Amino acid sequence: MKNRSHSAEPREVRVSYPALGTRSLDRLIHERVRLGIASALAVNESLSFNDLKSLLKTSDGNLSVHARKLEEAQYISCTKSFAGRMPKSEYRLTPAGRKALERYLDHMEALIRATRER
Amino acid sequence: MTAPSTLPEGRAEPLPLHGQAIADLRYIRRTMERAGAFTAISGWGLVATGITALGAAFMAARQPTTEAWLGIWLAEAVLALIVSLWASDRKARAARIPLLNGPGRMFVFAFTVPMVVGALLTVAFLGGPLAGRLAAIWLLLYGAGIATAGAFSVRIVPTMGIVFMLLGAAALFSPMGWGNAYLAAAFGGLHIVFGLMIARQHGG
């Protein structure tokens, strides 16, 4: 699996997974809010910024920081429009983002299996 | 590029390894289930069933016997069920989620229970003096089904259920002859109004 190296954020990985090797863990999607964004978008064609904010119970600033990181990695796409005079951001999960989430799920499941077998 | 977030990460003490992985999976699942509520029901499907219900009300009002009237509404119920299942399936496919995910299954179960009661009461009351109250009973039980099943969905769904129940309660204490008009107003009018609101606010 590819390791997306974002030098600015190794501190965001709270737990290392030696059973799998930390290198194999997708740090980008591991963070809670980002994992939440990807999970919510996996079951919706698109969600607005406000949908995500209320769903994940997070602040504007926190959500936009994390959404931007996923956007930069091209895991999600964002289309901006206007609803009346209010700007509206609609987020979608890209195929790459869906694959990343699936890989992450596989990892977690493999990890659970590995500890059970021991 | 934004600076890394310095907000606290929620959990102070890391759980043991597999516990952390299980917690992650649970979090993903919970988020997906809660987010799934955004798309549980197809608004356009409701609008379509509203339109067929208006047609059914028009035809049912012209039937000579209670049995023929009931036949029209039963056919409408089957048609509405097919249309709304088809529309929900399309909506779920577009979002690439299985229709019967966690909240979907709960919705079907909670909705089916009062529908079974409605079917039993219909059989029992048909031909008796209470046949004229069937419209009120259907509205009350359909509303109860939507309101309780909708507890797992977005707020507008249980609200629609409550409004159906209010109309059902009104029908219960209105002249028996008004039953068909109540059905037209509720299964036709309410479905179209709430369907448009769901389609606009909850993605189709």
PDB file of C-alpha atoms in Angstrom:
ATOM      1  CA  MET A   1       0.000   0.000   0.000  1.00  0.00           C
ATOM      2  CA  LYS A   2       1.155   3.469  -0.776  1.00  0.00           C
ATOM      3  CA  ASN A   3       2.186   5.707   2.038  1.00  0.00           C
ATOM      4  CA  ARG A   4       1.048   9.230   1.561  1.00  0.00           C
ATOM      5  CA  SER A   5       3.740  11.210   3.252  1.00  0.00           C
ATOM      6  CA  HIS A   6       2.511  14.485   4.609  1.00  0.00           C
ATOM      7  CA  SER A   7       5.515  15.695   6.520  1.00  0.00           C
ATOM      8  CA  ALA A   8       3.466  18.248   8.461  1.00  0.00           C
ATOM      9  CA  GLU A   9       1.400  15.770  10.383  1.00  0.00           C
ATOM     10  CA  PRO A  10       3.070  12.713  11.868  1.00  0.00           C
ATOM     11  CA  ARG A  11       1.871  13.888  15.291  1.00  0.00           C
ATOM     12  CA  GLU A  12      -1.699  13.188  14.296  1.00  0.00           C
ATOM     13  CA  VAL A  13      -1.187   9.474  14.490  1.00  0.00           C
ATOM     14  CA  ARG A  14      -2.000   8.769  18.090  1.00  0.00           C
ATOM     15  CA  VAL A  15      -1.513   5.066  18.042  1.00  0.00           C
ATOM     16  CA  SER A  16       0.935   3.054  16.042  1.00  0.00           C
ATOM     17  CA  TYR A  17      -0.006  -0.358  14.756  1.00  0.00           C
ATOM     18  CA  PRO A  18       3.184  -2.424  14.962  1.00  0.00           C
ATOM     19  CA  ALA A  19       1.345  -5.543  13.850  1.00  0.00           C
ATOM     20  CA  LEU A  20       0.938  -3.973  10.451  1.00  0.00           C
ATOM     21  CA  GLY A  21       3.776  -1.506  10.495  1.00  0.00           C
ATOM     22  CA  THR A  22       2.929   2.161  10.829  1.00  0.00           C
ATOM     23  CA  ARG A  23       4.121   2.777   7.291  1.00  0.00           C
ATOM     24  CA  SER A  24       1.214   0.857   5.867  1.00  0.00           C
ATOM     25  CA  LEU A  25      -1.411   2.875   7.712  1.00  0.00           C
ATOM     26  CA  ASP A  26      -3.008   5.683   5.758  1.00  0.00           C
ATOM     27  CA  ARG A  27      -2.359   8.566   8.099  1.00  0.00           C
ATOM     28  CA  LEU A  28      -4.485  10.885   6.076  1.00  0.00           C
ATOM     29  CA  ILE A  29      -7.681   9.003   6.778  1.00  0.00           C
ATOM     30  CA  HIS A  30      -6.745   7.772  10.238  1.00  0.00           C
ATOM     31  CA  GLU A  31      -7.593  11.024  12.002  1.00  0.00           C
ATOM     32  CA  ARG A  32     -11.043  10.976  13.631  1.00  0.00           C
ATOM     33  CA  VAL A  33     -12.726  13.896  11.868  1.00  0.00           C
ATOM     34  CA  ARG A  34     -11.301  12.879   8.490  1.00  0.00           C
ATOM     35  CA  LEU A  35     -12.352   9.278   9.044  1.00  0.00           C
ATOM     36  CA  GLY A  36     -15.815  10.609   9.894  1.00  0.00           C
ATOM     37  CA  ILE A  37     -15.983  12.753   6.747  1.00  0.00           C
ATOM     38  CA  ALA A  38     -14.980   9.802   4.557  1.00  0.00           C
ATOM     39  CA  SER A  39     -17.424   7.431   6.293  1.00  0.00           C
ATOM     40  CA  ALA A  40     -20.337   9.847   6.006  1.00  0.00           C
ATOM     41  CA  LEU A  41     -19.626  10.533   2.340  1.00  0.00           C
ATOM     42  CA  ALA A  42     -19.296   6.829   1.626  1.00  0.00           C
ATOM     43  CA  VAL A  43     -23.030   6.416   2.238  1.00  0.00           C
ATOM     44  CA  ASN A  44     -24.179   9.672   0.630  1.00  0.00           C
ATOM     45  CA  GLU A  45     -23.763  10.888  -2.895  1.00  0.00           C
ATOM     46  CA  SER A  46     -22.899  14.315  -1.523  1.00  0.00           C
ATOM     47  CA  LEU A  47     -23.178  16.213   1.735  1.00  0.00           C
ATOM     48  CA  SER A  48     -23.015  19.928   2.434  1.00  0.00           C
ATOM     49  CA  PHE A  49     -20.571  21.510   4.847  1.00  0.00           C
ATOM     50  CA  ASN A  50     -23.398  22.022   7.353  1.00  0.00           C
ATOM     51  CA  ASP A  51     -24.593  18.415   7.013  1.00  0.00           C
ATOM     52  CA  LEU A  52     -21.099  17.211   7.866  1.00  0.00           C
ATOM     53  CA  LYS A  53     -20.703  19.710  10.673  1.00  0.00           C
ATOM     54  CA  SER A  54     -23.871  18.623  12.470  1.00  0.00           C
ATOM     55  CA  LEU A  55     -23.229  14.960  11.755  1.00  0.00           C
ATOM     56  CA  LEU A  56     -19.694  14.968  13.118  1.00  0.00           C
ATOM     57  CA  LYS A  57     -20.486  17.519  15.848  1.00  0.00           C
ATOM     58  CA  THR A  58     -17.422  19.585  15.136  1.00  0.00           C
ATOM     59  CA  SER A  59     -16.583  23.258  14.684  1.00  0.00           C
ATOM     60  CA  ASP A  60     -16.445  25.168  11.389  1.00  0.00           C
ATOM     61  CA  GLY A  61     -12.703  25.660  11.658  1.00  0.00           C
ATOM     62  CA  ASN A  62     -11.913  22.075  12.552  1.00  0.00           C
ATOM     63  CA  LEU A  63     -14.083  20.659   9.785  1.00  0.00           C
ATOM     64  CA  SER A  64     -12.724  22.963   7.093  1.00  0.00           C
ATOM     65  CA  VAL A  65      -9.107  22.180   8.041  1.00  0.00           C
ATOM     66  CA  HIS A  66      -9.699  18.448   7.802  1.00  0.00           C
ATOM     67  CA  ALA A  67     -11.892  18.649   4.703  1.00  0.00           C
ATOM     68  CA  ARG A  68      -9.160  20.634   2.975  1.00  0.00           C
ATOM     69  CA  LYS A  69      -6.584  17.966   3.788  1.00  0.00           C
ATOM     70  CA  LEU A  70      -8.782  15.290   2.239  1.00  0.00           C
ATOM     71  CA  GLU A  71      -9.379  17.575  -0.721  1.00  0.00           C
ATOM     72  CA  GLU A  72      -5.638  18.117  -1.224  1.00  0.00           C
ATOM     73  CA  ALA A  73      -5.150  14.362  -1.261  1.00  0.00           C
ATOM     74  CA  GLN A  74      -8.021  14.153  -3.789  1.00  0.00           C
ATOM     75  CA  TYR A  75      -9.922  11.819  -1.474  1.00  0.00           C
ATOM     76  CA  ILE A  76     -12.924  14.135  -1.606  1.00  0.00           C
ATOM     77  CA  SER A  77     -14.058  16.773  -4.064  1.00  0.00           C
ATOM     78  CA  CYS A  78     -15.784  20.020  -3.223  1.00  0.00           C
ATOM     79  CA  THR A  79     -18.113  22.071  -5.393  1.00  0.00           C
ATOM     80  CA  LYS A  80     -18.929  25.572  -4.247  1.00  0.00           C
ATOM     81  CA  SER A  81     -22.129  27.293  -5.238  1.00  0.00           C
ATOM     82  CA  PHE A  82     -24.539  29.884  -3.912  1.00  0.00           C
ATOM     83  CA  ALA A  83     -27.881  29.148  -2.306  1.00  0.00           C
ATOM     84  CA  GLY A  84     -29.377  32.616  -2.566  1.00  0.00           C
ATOM     85  CA  ARG A  85     -26.602  34.771  -1.200  1.00  0.00           C
ATOM     86  CA  MET A  86     -25.140  32.106   1.080  1.00  0.00           C
ATOM     87  CA  PRO A  87     -22.119  30.194  -0.210  1.00  0.00           C
ATOM     88  CA  LYS A  88     -22.678  26.445  -0.185  1.00  0.00           C
ATOM     89  CA  SER A  89     -20.031  23.723  -0.298  1.00  0.00           C
ATOM     90  CA  GLU A  90     -21.003  20.235  -1.430  1.00  0.00           C
ATOM     91  CA  TYR A  91     -18.575  17.420  -0.740  1.00  0.00           C
ATOM     92  CA  ARG A  92     -18.276  14.094  -2.528  1.00  0.00           C
ATOM     93  CA  LEU A  93     -16.055  11.086  -2.011  1.00  0.00           C
ATOM     94  CA  THR A  94     -13.767  10.457  -5.007  1.00  0.00           C
ATOM     95  CA  PRO A  95     -12.965   6.926  -6.238  1.00  0.00           C
ATOM     96  CA  ALA A  96      -9.508   7.336  -4.684  1.00  0.00           C
ATOM     97  CA  GLY A  97     -11.098   8.316  -1.375  1.00  0.00           C
ATOM     98  CA  ARG A  98     -13.445   5.342  -1.471  1.00  0.00           C
ATOM     99  CA  LYS A  99     -10.503   3.041  -2.117  1.00  0.00           C
ATOM    100  CA  ALA A 100      -8.568   4.607   0.750  1.00  0.00           C
ATOM    101  CA  LEU A 101     -11.485   4.077   3.142  1.00  0.00           C
ATOM    102  CA  GLU A 102     -11.887   0.475   2.007  1.00  0.00           C
ATOM    103  CA  ARG A 103      -8.166  -0.148   2.521  1.00  0.00           C
ATOM    104  CA  TYR A 104      -8.416   1.398   5.963  1.00  0.00           C
ATOM    105  CA  LEU A 105     -11.364  -0.841   6.858  1.00  0.00           C
ATOM    106  CA  ASP A 106      -9.448  -3.874   5.592  1.00  0.00           C
ATOM    107  CA  HIS A 107      -6.517  -2.908   7.772  1.00  0.00           C
ATOM    108  CA  MET A 108      -8.603  -2.577  10.888  1.00  0.00           C
ATOM    109  CA  GLU A 109     -10.280  -5.900  10.234  1.00  0.00           C
ATOM    110  CA  ALA A 110      -6.957  -7.609   9.564  1.00  0.00           C
ATOM    111  CA  LEU A 111      -5.625  -6.165  12.782  1.00  0.00           C
ATOM    112  CA  ILE A 112      -8.558  -7.480  14.797  1.00  0.00           C
ATOM    113  CA  ARG A 113      -8.201 -10.916  13.189  1.00  0.00           C
ATOM    114  CA  ALA A 114      -4.461 -10.922  13.908  1.00  0.00           C
ATOM    115  CA  THR A 115      -4.961 -10.218  17.610  1.00  0.00           C
ATOM    116  CA  ARG A 116      -7.692 -12.849  17.882  1.00  0.00           C
ATOM    117  CA  GLU A 117      -5.539 -15.527  16.324  1.00  0.00           C
ATOM    118  CA  ARG A 118      -2.660 -14.884  18.648  1.00  0.00           C
TER     119      ARG A 118
ATOM    120  CA  MET B   1      -1.473  24.299   3.229  1.00  0.00           C
ATOM    121  CA  THR B   2      -3.009  24.631   6.633  1.00  0.00           C
ATOM    122  CA  ALA B   3      -1.216  24.155   9.890  1.00  0.00           C
ATOM    123  CA  PRO B   4      -1.797  20.803  11.580  1.00  0.00           C
ATOM    124  CA  SER B   5      -4.685  20.809  13.984  1.00  0.00           C
ATOM    125  CA  THR B   6      -3.697  21.266  17.587  1.00  0.00           C
ATOM    126  CA  LEU B   7      -7.117  20.401  18.969  1.00  0.00           C
ATOM    127  CA  PRO B   8      -7.221  17.590  21.492  1.00  0.00           C
ATOM    128  CA  GLU B   9      -7.871  14.265  19.815  1.00  0.00           C
ATOM    129  CA  GLY B  10     -10.737  13.151  22.026  1.00  0.00           C
ATOM    130  CA  ARG B  11      -9.329  10.177  23.859  1.00  0.00           C
ATOM    131  CA  ALA B  12      -6.671  10.736  26.494  1.00  0.00           C
ATOM    132  CA  GLU B  13      -5.382   7.177  26.926  1.00  0.00           C
ATOM    133  CA  PRO B  14      -4.762   4.979  23.923  1.00  0.00           C
ATOM    134  CA  LEU B  15      -6.659   1.710  24.125  1.00  0.00           C
ATOM    135  CA  PRO B  16      -4.888  -1.567  23.577  1.00  0.00           C
ATOM    136  CA  LEU B  17      -4.160  -2.186  19.944  1.00  0.00           C
ATOM    137  CA  HIS B  18      -7.066  -4.296  18.820  1.00  0.00           C
ATOM    138  CA  GLY B  19      -9.395  -2.329  21.079  1.00  0.00           C
ATOM    139  CA  GLN B  20      -8.384   0.769  19.163  1.00  0.00           C
ATOM    140  CA  ALA B  21      -9.065  -0.962  15.853  1.00  0.00           C
ATOM    141  CA  ILE B  22     -12.479  -2.147  17.054  1.00  0.00           C
ATOM    142  CA  ALA B  23     -13.268   1.364  18.286  1.00  0.00           C
ATOM    143  CA  ASP B  24     -12.279   2.730  14.869  1.00  0.00           C
ATOM    144  CA  LEU B  25     -14.528   0.278  13.055  1.00  0.00           C
ATOM    145  CA  ARG B  26     -17.393   1.069  15.396  1.00  0.00           C
ATOM    146  CA  TYR B  27     -16.905   4.771  14.813  1.00  0.00           C
ATOM    147  CA  ILE B  28     -16.960   4.270  11.026  1.00  0.00           C
ATOM    148  CA  ARG B  29     -20.081   2.134  11.258  1.00  0.00           C
ATOM    149  CA  ARG B  30     -21.875   4.545  13.580  1.00  0.00           C
ATOM    150  CA  THR B  31     -21.012   7.513  11.393  1.00  0.00           C
ATOM    151  CA  MET B  32     -22.213   5.676   8.284  1.00  0.00           C
ATOM    152  CA  GLU B  33     -25.471   4.705   9.964  1.00  0.00           C
ATOM    153  CA  ARG B  34     -26.152   8.213  11.212  1.00  0.00           C
ATOM    154  CA  ALA B  35     -25.168   9.706   7.870  1.00  0.00           C
ATOM    155  CA  GLY B  36     -27.353   7.141   6.103  1.00  0.00           C
ATOM    156  CA  ALA B  37     -30.364   8.836   7.660  1.00  0.00           C
ATOM    157  CA  PHE B  38     -29.808  11.651   5.211  1.00  0.00           C
ATOM    158  CA  THR B  39     -30.929   9.449   2.353  1.00  0.00           C
ATOM    159  CA  ALA B  40     -33.195   6.794   3.861  1.00  0.00           C
ATOM    160  CA  ILE B  41     -36.346   7.802   2.000  1.00  0.00           C
ATOM    161  CA  SER B  42     -36.836   9.038  -1.539  1.00  0.00           C
ATOM    162  CA  GLY B  43     -38.727  12.336  -1.674  1.00  0.00           C
ATOM    163  CA  TRP B  44     -39.509  11.905  -5.368  1.00  0.00           C
ATOM    164  CA  GLY B  45     -40.860   8.439  -4.604  1.00  0.00           C
ATOM    165  CA  LEU B  46     -43.263  10.014  -2.091  1.00  0.00           C
ATOM    166  CA  VAL B  47     -44.358  12.608  -4.640  1.00  0.00           C
ATOM    167  CA  ALA B  48     -45.075   9.807  -7.133  1.00  0.00           C
ATOM    168  CA  THR B  49     -47.139   7.842  -4.580  1.00  0.00           C
ATOM    169  CA  GLY B  50     -48.999  11.063  -3.751  1.00  0.00           C
ATOM    170  CA  ILE B  51     -49.985  11.457  -7.391  1.00  0.00           C
ATOM    171  CA  THR B  52     -51.135   7.832  -7.729  1.00  0.00           C
ATOM    172  CA  ALA B  53     -53.092   8.225  -4.459  1.00  0.00           C
ATOM    173  CA  LEU B  54     -54.974  11.211  -5.875  1.00  0.00           C
ATOM    174  CA  GLY B  55     -55.889   9.077  -8.886  1.00  0.00           C
ATOM    175  CA  ALA B  56     -56.966   6.253  -6.599  1.00  0.00           C
ATOM    176  CA  ALA B  57     -59.113   8.606  -4.489  1.00  0.00           C
ATOM    177  CA  PHE B  58     -60.824   9.871  -7.645  1.00  0.00           C
ATOM    178  CA  MET B  59     -61.573   6.329  -8.836  1.00  0.00           C
ATOM    179  CA  ALA B  60     -62.496   4.988  -5.384  1.00  0.00           C
ATOM    180  CA  ALA B  61     -65.086   7.736  -4.856  1.00  0.00           C
ATOM    181  CA  ARG B  62     -66.955   6.422  -7.920  1.00  0.00           C
ATOM    182  CA  GLN B  63     -67.249   2.817  -6.739  1.00  0.00           C
ATOM    183  CA  PRO B  64     -70.737   1.546  -5.844  1.00  0.00           C
ATOM    184  CA  THR B  65     -69.765  -0.772  -2.957  1.00  0.00           C
ATOM    185  CA  THR B  66     -67.397  -0.658   0.001  1.00  0.00           C
ATOM    186  CA  GLU B  67     -65.673  -3.765  -1.346  1.00  0.00           C
ATOM    187  CA  ALA B  68     -64.951  -2.127  -4.714  1.00  0.00           C
ATOM    188  CA  TRP B  69     -63.778   1.030  -2.916  1.00  0.00           C
ATOM    189  CA  LEU B  70     -61.467  -1.092  -0.771  1.00  0.00           C
ATOM    190  CA  GLY B  71     -60.173  -2.889  -3.871  1.00  0.00           C
ATOM    191  CA  ILE B  72     -59.059   0.404  -5.441  1.00  0.00           C
ATOM    192  CA  TRP B  73     -57.241   1.472  -2.272  1.00  0.00           C
ATOM    193  CA  LEU B  74     -55.590  -1.936  -1.849  1.00  0.00           C
ATOM    194  CA  ALA B  75     -54.323  -1.767  -5.439  1.00  0.00           C
ATOM    195  CA  GLU B  76     -53.057   1.738  -4.684  1.00  0.00           C
ATOM    196  CA  ALA B  77     -51.264   0.465  -1.553  1.00  0.00           C
ATOM    197  CA  VAL B  78     -49.470  -2.213  -3.568  1.00  0.00           C
ATOM    198  CA  LEU B  79     -48.586   0.277  -6.322  1.00  0.00           C
ATOM    199  CA  ALA B  80     -47.314   2.832  -3.769  1.00  0.00           C
ATOM    200  CA  LEU B  81     -45.196   0.169  -2.086  1.00  0.00           C
ATOM    201  CA  ILE B  82     -43.596  -0.820  -5.395  1.00  0.00           C
ATOM    202  CA  VAL B  83     -42.990   2.796  -6.443  1.00  0.00           C
ATOM    203  CA  SER B  84     -41.433   3.817  -3.128  1.00  0.00           C
ATOM    204  CA  LEU B  85     -39.242   0.695  -2.930  1.00  0.00           C
ATOM    205  CA  TRP B  86     -38.056   1.296  -6.477  1.00  0.00           C
ATOM    206  CA  ALA B  87     -37.354   4.984  -5.781  1.00  0.00           C
ATOM    207  CA  SER B  88     -35.518   4.230  -2.514  1.00  0.00           C
ATOM    208  CA  ASP B  89     -33.479   1.541  -4.232  1.00  0.00           C
ATOM    209  CA  ARG B  90     -32.475   3.998  -6.959  1.00  0.00           C
ATOM    210  CA  LYS B  91     -31.521   6.599  -4.381  1.00  0.00           C
ATOM    211  CA  ALA B  92     -29.504   4.064  -2.375  1.00  0.00           C
ATOM    212  CA  ARG B  93     -27.753   2.860  -5.520  1.00  0.00           C
ATOM    213  CA  ALA B  94     -26.805   6.412  -6.475  1.00  0.00           C
ATOM    214  CA  ALA B  95     -25.197   6.788  -3.049  1.00  0.00           C
ATOM    215  CA  ARG B  96     -23.769   3.252  -3.299  1.00  0.00           C
ATOM    216  CA  ILE B  97     -25.213   2.034  -0.028  1.00  0.00           C
ATOM    217  CA  PRO B  98     -27.220  -1.125   0.525  1.00  0.00           C
ATOM    218  CA  LEU B  99     -30.903  -0.250   0.963  1.00  0.00           C
ATOM    219  CA  LEU B 100     -31.232  -2.435   4.024  1.00  0.00           C
ATOM    220  CA  ASN B 101     -28.340  -1.065   6.064  1.00  0.00           C
ATOM    221  CA  GLY B 102     -28.749  -0.757   9.860  1.00  0.00           C
ATOM    222  CA  PRO B 103     -31.301   2.081   9.960  1.00  0.00           C
ATOM    223  CA  GLY B 104     -32.996   0.768   6.804  1.00  0.00           C
ATOM    224  CA  ARG B 105     -33.756  -2.563   8.462  1.00  0.00           C
ATOM    225  CA  MET B 106     -35.056  -0.882  11.600  1.00  0.00           C
ATOM    226  CA  PHE B 107     -37.273   1.346   9.466  1.00  0.00           C
ATOM    227  CA  VAL B 108     -38.807  -1.605   7.638  1.00  0.00           C
ATOM    228  CA  PHE B 109     -39.453  -3.489  10.881  1.00  0.00           C
ATOM    229  CA  ALA B 110     -40.961  -0.534  12.761  1.00  0.00           C
ATOM    230  CA  PHE B 111     -43.148   0.344   9.781  1.00  0.00           C
ATOM    231  CA  THR B 112     -44.363  -3.191   9.080  1.00  0.00           C
ATOM    232  CA  VAL B 113     -45.740  -3.862  12.575  1.00  0.00           C
ATOM    233  CA  PRO B 114     -48.587  -1.281  12.503  1.00  0.00           C
ATOM    234  CA  MET B 115     -49.264  -2.181   8.843  1.00  0.00           C
ATOM    235  CA  VAL B 116     -50.006  -5.764   9.923  1.00  0.00           C
ATOM    236  CA  VAL B 117     -52.399  -4.412  12.569  1.00  0.00           C
ATOM    237  CA  GLY B 118     -54.069  -2.302   9.874  1.00  0.00           C
ATOM    238  CA  ALA B 119     -54.508  -5.315   7.606  1.00  0.00           C
ATOM    239  CA  LEU B 120     -56.071  -7.344  10.450  1.00  0.00           C
ATOM    240  CA  LEU B 121     -58.484  -4.567  11.435  1.00  0.00           C
ATOM    241  CA  THR B 122     -59.465  -4.083   7.786  1.00  0.00           C
ATOM    242  CA  VAL B 123     -60.408  -7.754   7.464  1.00  0.00           C
ATOM    243  CA  ALA B 124     -62.277  -7.678  10.798  1.00  0.00           C
ATOM    244  CA  PHE B 125     -64.199  -4.433  10.154  1.00  0.00           C
ATOM    245  CA  LEU B 126     -65.117  -5.017   6.520  1.00  0.00           C
ATOM    246  CA  GLY B 127     -68.857  -5.483   6.095  1.00  0.00           C
ATOM    247  CA  GLY B 128     -69.535  -4.395   9.682  1.00  0.00           C
ATOM    248  CA  PRO B 129     -70.755  -1.066  11.052  1.00  0.00           C
ATOM    249  CA  LEU B 130     -67.174   0.177  11.507  1.00  0.00           C
ATOM    250  CA  ALA B 131     -66.233  -0.204   7.806  1.00  0.00           C
ATOM    251  CA  GLY B 132     -66.750   3.543   7.424  1.00  0.00           C
ATOM    252  CA  ARG B 133     -63.939   4.142   9.922  1.00  0.00           C
ATOM    253  CA  LEU B 134     -61.376   2.207   7.874  1.00  0.00           C
ATOM    254  CA  ALA B 135     -59.953   5.406   6.342  1.00  0.00           C
ATOM    255  CA  ALA B 136     -59.306   6.850   9.820  1.00  0.00           C
ATOM    256  CA  ILE B 137     -57.755   3.583  11.007  1.00  0.00           C
ATOM    257  CA  TRP B 138     -55.425   3.425   7.988  1.00  0.00           C
ATOM    258  CA  LEU B 139     -54.307   7.025   8.462  1.00  0.00           C
ATOM    259  CA  LEU B 140     -53.688   6.516  12.193  1.00  0.00           C
ATOM    260  CA  LEU B 141     -51.718   3.295  11.709  1.00  0.00           C
ATOM    261  CA  TYR B 142     -49.791   4.510   8.664  1.00  0.00           C
ATOM    262  CA  GLY B 143     -48.926   7.685  10.586  1.00  0.00           C
ATOM    263  CA  ALA B 144     -47.887   5.639  13.631  1.00  0.00           C
ATOM    264  CA  GLY B 145     -45.681   3.459  11.417  1.00  0.00           C
ATOM    265  CA  ILE B 146     -43.986   6.430   9.755  1.00  0.00           C
ATOM    266  CA  ALA B 147     -43.581   8.286  13.062  1.00  0.00           C
ATOM    267  CA  THR B 148     -41.976   5.379  14.927  1.00  0.00           C
ATOM    268  CA  ALA B 149     -39.939   4.059  11.984  1.00  0.00           C
ATOM    269  CA  GLY B 150     -38.898   7.634  11.237  1.00  0.00           C
ATOM    270  CA  ALA B 151     -37.343   7.945  14.689  1.00  0.00           C
ATOM    271  CA  PHE B 152     -34.241   6.492  12.977  1.00  0.00           C
ATOM    272  CA  SER B 153     -34.411   8.898  10.053  1.00  0.00           C
ATOM    273  CA  VAL B 154     -34.227  12.647   9.487  1.00  0.00           C
ATOM    274  CA  ARG B 155     -36.669  14.693  11.562  1.00  0.00           C
ATOM    275  CA  ILE B 156     -39.012  15.502   8.702  1.00  0.00           C
ATOM    276  CA  VAL B 157     -40.023  11.814   8.424  1.00  0.00           C
ATOM    277  CA  PRO B 158     -41.484  11.381  11.946  1.00  0.00           C
ATOM    278  CA  THR B 159     -43.059  14.828  11.527  1.00  0.00           C
ATOM    279  CA  MET B 160     -44.896  13.543   8.458  1.00  0.00           C
ATOM    280  CA  GLY B 161     -46.048  10.530  10.498  1.00  0.00           C
ATOM    281  CA  ILE B 162     -47.463  12.786  13.217  1.00  0.00           C
ATOM    282  CA  VAL B 163     -49.373  14.876  10.656  1.00  0.00           C
ATOM    283  CA  PHE B 164     -50.872  11.676   9.197  1.00  0.00           C
ATOM    284  CA  MET B 165     -51.973  10.684  12.702  1.00  0.00           C
ATOM    285  CA  LEU B 166     -53.552  14.106  13.279  1.00  0.00           C
ATOM    286  CA  LEU B 167     -55.545  13.766  10.060  1.00  0.00           C
ATOM    287  CA  GLY B 168     -56.469  10.214  11.084  1.00  0.00           C
ATOM    288  CA  ALA B 169     -57.707  11.467  14.455  1.00  0.00           C
ATOM    289  CA  ALA B 170     -59.788  14.143  12.724  1.00  0.00           C
ATOM    290  CA  ALA B 171     -61.200  11.528  10.336  1.00  0.00           C
ATOM    291  CA  LEU B 172     -62.139   9.333  13.295  1.00  0.00           C
ATOM    292  CA  PHE B 173     -64.505  12.018  14.610  1.00  0.00           C
ATOM    293  CA  SER B 174     -65.769  13.271  11.238  1.00  0.00           C
ATOM    294  CA  PRO B 175     -68.809  11.978   9.324  1.00  0.00           C
ATOM    295  CA  MET B 176     -68.055   8.512   7.888  1.00  0.00           C
ATOM    296  CA  GLY B 177     -68.667   9.731   4.343  1.00  0.00           C
ATOM    297  CA  TRP B 178     -65.626  11.991   4.498  1.00  0.00           C
ATOM    298  CA  GLY B 179     -63.209   9.053   4.681  1.00  0.00           C
ATOM    299  CA  ASN B 180     -62.265   9.083   1.005  1.00  0.00           C
ATOM    300  CA  ALA B 181     -61.588  12.831   1.061  1.00  0.00           C
ATOM    301  CA  TYR B 182     -59.314  12.380   4.074  1.00  0.00           C
ATOM    302  CA  LEU B 183     -57.422   9.640   2.221  1.00  0.00           C
ATOM    303  CA  ALA B 184     -56.993  11.924  -0.801  1.00  0.00           C
ATOM    304  CA  ALA B 185     -55.750  14.776   1.390  1.00  0.00           C
ATOM    305  CA  ALA B 186     -53.322  12.574   3.333  1.00  0.00           C
ATOM    306  CA  PHE B 187     -52.007   9.928   0.943  1.00  0.00           C
ATOM    307  CA  GLY B 188     -52.184  12.397  -1.943  1.00  0.00           C
ATOM    308  CA  GLY B 189     -51.567  15.864  -0.509  1.00  0.00           C
ATOM    309  CA  LEU B 190     -49.268  15.103   2.425  1.00  0.00           C
ATOM    310  CA  HIS B 191     -47.097  12.736   0.398  1.00  0.00           C
ATOM    311  CA  ILE B 192     -46.603  15.344  -2.318  1.00  0.00           C
ATOM    312  CA  VAL B 193     -45.837  18.184   0.134  1.00  0.00           C
ATOM    313  CA  PHE B 194     -43.469  16.174   2.354  1.00  0.00           C
ATOM    314  CA  GLY B 195     -41.973  14.409  -0.676  1.00  0.00           C
ATOM    315  CA  LEU B 196     -41.003  17.747  -2.223  1.00  0.00           C
ATOM    316  CA  MET B 197     -39.462  18.894   1.070  1.00  0.00           C
ATOM    317  CA  ILE B 198     -37.454  15.663   1.446  1.00  0.00           C
ATOM    318  CA  ALA B 199     -36.347  15.779  -2.212  1.00  0.00           C
ATOM    319  CA  ARG B 200     -35.154  19.370  -1.766  1.00  0.00           C
ATOM    320  CA  GLN B 201     -33.483  19.007   1.601  1.00  0.00           C
ATOM    321  CA  HIS B 202     -32.254  15.434   1.610  1.00  0.00           C
ATOM    322  CA  GLY B 203     -30.848  14.760  -1.816  1.00  0.00           C
ATOM    323  CA  GLY B 204     -33.673  13.352  -3.931  1.00  0.00           C
TER     324      GLY B 204
END
